[in-house]
Amino acid sequence: MAKVVILSGAGISAESGISTFRDSGGLWEEYDISVVCNYDSLDKNEDITIEFYDKRRAEIEDKEPNYAHRVIKELKDKYKADIAVITQNVDNLFEKAGMSAEDVIHLHGFMPTVACRNEQCSEVYDIGYKALSSFNDGKCPECGTKLRPNIVFFGEAAPMYERLNAEIKKCEFFVVIGTSGNVIEVNSIAAFCDYSILNNLEQSSAIAERDFDKVIYDKASNAIETIAQDIHNFLEA
Ligand code: NAD
């Protein structure tokens, strides 16, 4: 298990042009997130839910990783098993920066893939940036059940949280980048680790600074130099 855990959220991809929840800039305002991102969204509002994720998937095609994604890729290449890269993001910017699927733990799903809605099957298919219906008429090639966006909706189980919990148990150095802390409670993790860094653009009402050893309110692409240097110092000590 890794000694350093880097947990990112929507803020790390903001400079690449993908909107966060907070700074919606119109992107989410078109849709009510409780209509398209809830455990019952596919049963109650199937068409609009599929449409919403089709648009989000198409949107990430031309987005490029920024400096923060690239520095984290270099850190992971250099320190391999000593660093766990865990993200709440469903975009593929770490992968576009050159990281493999094994190198990044996606807690809330992965936009370029779709999954079978039959829980006994649960096959996952890579569809890139295409609309869900363009892949095998929106049906699972394995069992014929309808496919769904491979995204964890509010109220659904998030199996990858087991990986997060396992990594946190061994974590000594915890880094949080670009998350408001509304979905994952980061304070108790920071308090549990020997050293912790918080990087956001601004204060969040869901995060108490007192549990962090270092707090950087700046763009991730600016903060990442300091964060990388601290990780080097820690792992080379
Ligand atoms: P959030 O929108 O609730 O909070 C974003 C945080 O990022 C804020 O605290 C803000 O201060 C910070 N931030 C904004 N720009 C930044 C920058 N340039 N550098 C550093 N920090 C910056 O996001 P969340 O906490 O990740 O929770 C929202 C949920 O929605 C998560 O599950 C998230 O993955 C998902 N989501 C994902 C994407 C994506 O995949 N890119 C985009 C939007 C939402």
Coordinates of C-alpha atoms and ligand atoms in Angstrom, one line a residue:
M1 CA 0.0 0.0 0.0
A2 CA 1.1 3.5 -0.8
K3 CA 2.5 5.9 1.8
V4 CA 1.3 9.0 -0.1
V5 CA -2.3 9.3 -1.2
I6 CA -3.3 12.1 -3.7
L7 CA -7.0 12.6 -3.7
S8 CA -8.3 14.9 -6.4
G9 CA -11.7 16.4 -7.4
A10 CA -13.3 18.5 -10.1
G11 CA -11.0 21.4 -9.3
I12 CA -7.9 19.7 -10.7
S13 CA -9.6 19.6 -14.1
A14 CA -11.0 23.1 -14.0
E15 CA -8.0 24.7 -15.7
S16 CA -8.4 22.2 -18.5
G17 CA -11.9 23.7 -19.2
I18 CA -14.1 21.1 -17.4
S19 CA -16.5 22.8 -15.1
T20 CA -16.7 22.0 -11.4
F21 CA -20.0 21.7 -9.7
R22 CA -19.6 25.0 -7.9
D23 CA -18.3 27.1 -10.7
S24 CA -20.9 25.7 -13.1
G25 CA -20.6 28.4 -15.7
G26 CA -24.0 27.3 -17.1
L27 CA -23.0 23.7 -17.7
W28 CA -25.0 22.1 -15.0
E29 CA -27.6 24.8 -14.9
E30 CA -29.2 23.4 -18.0
Y31 CA -30.0 20.2 -16.0
D32 CA -31.0 19.5 -12.4
I33 CA -28.3 17.3 -10.9
S34 CA -30.9 15.5 -8.7
V35 CA -32.8 14.5 -11.9
V36 CA -29.8 13.1 -13.8
C37 CA -27.4 11.9 -11.0
N38 CA -29.6 10.1 -8.5
Y39 CA -30.0 6.3 -7.9
D40 CA -33.4 6.4 -9.5
S41 CA -32.5 8.7 -12.4
L42 CA -32.4 5.9 -15.0
D43 CA -35.8 4.6 -13.9
K44 CA -37.5 7.9 -13.7
N45 CA -35.7 10.1 -16.2
E46 CA -33.9 7.7 -18.5
D47 CA -33.8 9.8 -21.7
I48 CA -32.6 13.1 -20.1
T49 CA -30.1 11.2 -17.9
I50 CA -28.5 9.4 -20.9
E51 CA -28.6 12.7 -22.9
F52 CA -26.8 14.5 -20.1
Y53 CA -23.9 12.1 -19.9
D54 CA -23.7 11.8 -23.7
K55 CA -23.1 15.6 -23.7
R56 CA -20.5 15.4 -20.9
R57 CA -18.8 12.5 -22.7
A58 CA -18.6 14.4 -26.0
E59 CA -17.4 17.5 -24.2
I60 CA -14.2 15.9 -22.8
E61 CA -13.0 14.8 -26.2
D62 CA -10.9 17.9 -26.9
K63 CA -9.9 18.6 -23.3
E64 CA -6.2 18.3 -22.5
P65 CA -4.5 17.5 -19.1
N66 CA -3.0 20.5 -17.4
Y67 CA 0.3 20.9 -15.6
A68 CA -1.0 19.4 -12.3
H69 CA -2.1 16.2 -14.1
R70 CA 1.3 15.9 -15.8
V71 CA 3.3 16.4 -12.6
I72 CA 1.2 13.8 -10.8
K73 CA 1.9 11.4 -13.7
E74 CA 5.7 12.0 -13.2
L75 CA 5.4 11.5 -9.5
K76 CA 3.6 8.2 -10.0
D77 CA 6.2 7.0 -12.6
K78 CA 9.0 7.8 -10.2
Y79 CA 7.6 6.4 -7.0
K80 CA 5.2 3.8 -8.3
A81 CA 3.9 1.8 -5.2
D82 CA 4.7 4.6 -2.8
I83 CA 2.0 6.9 -4.3
A84 CA -1.7 6.2 -4.8
V85 CA -3.5 8.5 -7.2
I86 CA -7.2 8.5 -6.3
T87 CA -9.8 10.8 -8.0
Q88 CA -13.4 11.6 -7.7
N89 CA -13.3 12.8 -11.3
V90 CA -14.9 10.9 -14.1
D91 CA -12.9 12.5 -16.9
N92 CA -9.9 10.9 -18.5
L93 CA -7.3 13.7 -18.1
F94 CA -4.9 11.6 -16.0
E95 CA -5.1 8.9 -18.7
K96 CA -4.5 11.5 -21.4
A97 CA -1.4 12.6 -19.5
G98 CA -0.1 9.1 -20.0
M99 CA -1.2 7.2 -16.8
S100 CA -2.5 3.7 -17.2
A101 CA -5.8 2.4 -15.9
E102 CA -3.9 0.7 -13.1
D103 CA -2.3 3.9 -12.0
V104 CA -5.5 5.8 -11.3
I105 CA -8.3 4.8 -9.0
H106 CA -11.6 6.4 -10.2
L107 CA -14.0 6.4 -7.2
H108 CA -17.1 7.7 -9.1
G109 CA -16.8 6.0 -12.5
F110 CA -15.2 6.7 -15.8
M111 CA -17.0 8.8 -18.5
P112 CA -15.5 7.1 -21.6
T113 CA -17.1 3.8 -20.6
V114 CA -20.6 2.4 -20.3
A115 CA -21.8 -0.5 -18.1
C116 CA -24.5 -3.2 -18.3
R117 CA -27.5 -2.4 -16.1
N118 CA -27.9 -6.1 -15.2
E119 CA -26.0 -6.4 -11.9
Q120 CA -25.3 -10.1 -12.6
C121 CA -23.5 -9.1 -15.8
S122 CA -22.0 -5.6 -15.1
E123 CA -19.8 -5.7 -18.2
V124 CA -18.0 -2.4 -18.9
Y125 CA -17.4 -1.2 -22.5
D126 CA -15.1 1.5 -23.7
I127 CA -17.1 3.8 -26.1
G128 CA -14.7 6.8 -26.1
Y129 CA -16.7 10.0 -26.7
K130 CA -19.7 8.6 -28.5
A131 CA -23.3 8.6 -27.5
L132 CA -24.4 5.6 -25.5
S133 CA -27.1 4.5 -28.1
S134 CA -24.4 4.4 -30.9
F135 CA -22.8 1.4 -29.2
N136 CA -24.8 -1.8 -30.0
D137 CA -28.1 0.1 -29.9
G138 CA -27.5 0.9 -26.2
K139 CA -27.6 -2.8 -25.3
C140 CA -25.1 -5.1 -23.6
P141 CA -23.4 -7.3 -26.3
E142 CA -23.0 -10.0 -23.6
C143 CA -26.6 -10.3 -22.2
G144 CA -28.8 -7.8 -24.2
T145 CA -29.7 -5.7 -21.1
K146 CA -29.7 -1.9 -21.5
L147 CA -26.4 -0.1 -21.0
R148 CA -25.9 2.9 -18.6
P149 CA -23.3 5.6 -18.1
N150 CA -20.5 4.1 -16.0
I151 CA -21.0 6.7 -13.3
V152 CA -21.8 6.3 -9.6
F153 CA -25.0 8.2 -8.9
F154 CA -25.9 9.7 -5.6
G155 CA -27.3 6.9 -3.4
E156 CA -25.6 4.1 -5.3
A157 CA -22.9 1.8 -4.0
A158 CA -19.3 3.0 -4.8
P159 CA -17.2 -0.2 -4.9
M160 CA -14.0 1.6 -5.3
Y161 CA -14.3 3.2 -1.9
E162 CA -12.9 -0.1 -0.6
R163 CA -9.7 0.8 -2.4
L164 CA -9.8 4.3 -0.9
N165 CA -10.2 2.9 2.6
A166 CA -7.4 0.3 2.1
E167 CA -5.0 3.0 0.9
I168 CA -6.0 5.4 3.7
K169 CA -5.2 2.8 6.3
K170 CA -1.5 2.8 5.2
C171 CA -1.3 6.5 4.3
E172 CA 1.3 8.7 6.0
F173 CA 1.1 11.7 3.7
F174 CA -2.3 12.9 2.4
V175 CA -2.8 15.4 -0.4
V176 CA -6.2 16.9 -1.4
I177 CA -6.5 18.8 -4.6
G178 CA -9.6 20.5 -6.0
T179 CA -12.4 19.1 -4.0
S180 CA -15.0 20.9 -1.8
G181 CA -15.2 17.9 0.5
N182 CA -19.0 17.7 0.1
V183 CA -18.9 14.2 -1.3
I184 CA -15.9 12.7 0.5
E185 CA -15.2 13.9 4.1
V186 CA -11.5 14.7 4.0
N187 CA -11.0 16.1 7.5
S188 CA -11.0 12.7 9.3
I189 CA -8.5 11.3 6.7
A190 CA -6.2 14.3 7.2
A191 CA -6.4 14.0 11.0
F192 CA -5.5 10.3 10.7
C193 CA -2.3 10.9 8.5
D194 CA 1.1 12.1 9.7
Y195 CA 1.2 15.0 7.2
S196 CA -1.5 16.5 5.0
I197 CA -1.8 19.2 2.3
L198 CA -5.0 20.9 1.1
N199 CA -5.1 22.7 -2.2
N200 CA -8.3 24.5 -3.3
L201 CA -9.0 27.8 -4.9
E202 CA -10.8 29.0 -1.8
Q203 CA -12.1 27.9 1.6
S204 CA -14.9 25.3 1.6
S205 CA -17.5 25.2 4.3
A206 CA -17.2 21.4 4.3
I207 CA -13.4 21.4 5.1
A208 CA -11.8 22.5 8.3
E209 CA -8.3 23.8 7.7
R210 CA -7.1 22.9 11.2
D211 CA -6.7 19.2 10.3
F212 CA -4.3 20.1 7.5
D213 CA -0.5 20.8 8.0
K214 CA -0.4 22.9 4.9
V215 CA -3.2 24.8 3.1
I216 CA -2.7 26.3 -0.4
Y217 CA -5.4 28.4 -1.9
D218 CA -4.3 28.7 -5.5
K219 CA -4.7 27.1 -8.8
A220 CA -3.7 23.4 -8.8
S221 CA -1.2 24.2 -11.6
N222 CA 0.6 26.7 -9.4
A223 CA 0.3 24.7 -6.1
I224 CA 1.6 21.4 -7.7
E225 CA 5.3 22.5 -7.6
T226 CA 5.2 22.9 -3.8
I227 CA 3.2 19.7 -3.4
A228 CA 5.6 17.7 -5.6
Q229 CA 8.6 19.1 -3.7
D230 CA 7.1 18.1 -0.4
I231 CA 6.4 14.6 -1.6
H232 CA 10.0 14.3 -3.0
N233 CA 11.4 15.4 0.4
F234 CA 9.2 13.0 2.3
L235 CA 9.9 10.0 0.1
E236 CA 13.6 10.7 -0.2
A237 CA 14.2 11.3 3.5
Ligands
NAD1 P1 -16.7 20.6 -6.3 O1 -17.2 21.2 -7.6 O2 -17.7 20.4 -5.2 O3 -15.5 21.5 -5.7 C1 -14.5 21.9 -6.5 C2 -13.3 22.4 -5.7 O4 -12.2 22.7 -6.5 C3 -13.6 23.7 -4.9 O5 -13.2 23.5 -3.5 C4 -12.7 24.7 -5.5 O6 -12.2 25.6 -4.6 C5 -11.6 23.9 -6.1 N1 -11.0 24.4 -7.4 C6 -11.6 25.1 -8.4 N2 -10.8 25.4 -9.4 C7 -9.5 25.0 -8.9 C8 -8.2 25.0 -9.4 N3 -7.9 25.6 -10.6 N4 -7.2 24.5 -8.7 C9 -7.5 24.0 -7.4 N5 -8.7 23.9 -6.9 C10 -9.7 24.4 -7.6 O7 -16.0 19.2 -6.8 P2 -15.8 17.8 -6.0 O8 -15.5 18.1 -4.6 O9 -14.9 17.1 -6.9 O10 -17.3 17.1 -6.0 C11 -18.1 17.1 -7.1 C12 -18.4 15.7 -7.6 O11 -18.7 15.8 -9.1 C13 -17.3 14.7 -7.6 O12 -17.7 13.4 -7.6 C14 -16.6 15.0 -8.9 O13 -15.7 14.1 -9.4 C15 -17.8 15.2 -9.9 N6 -17.4 16.1 -11.0 C16 -16.4 15.6 -11.8 C17 -15.9 16.4 -12.8 C18 -14.8 15.9 -13.7 O14 -14.7 14.6 -13.8 N7 -13.9 16.7 -14.2 C19 -16.4 17.7 -13.0 C20 -17.5 18.2 -12.2 C21 -17.9 17.3 -11.2

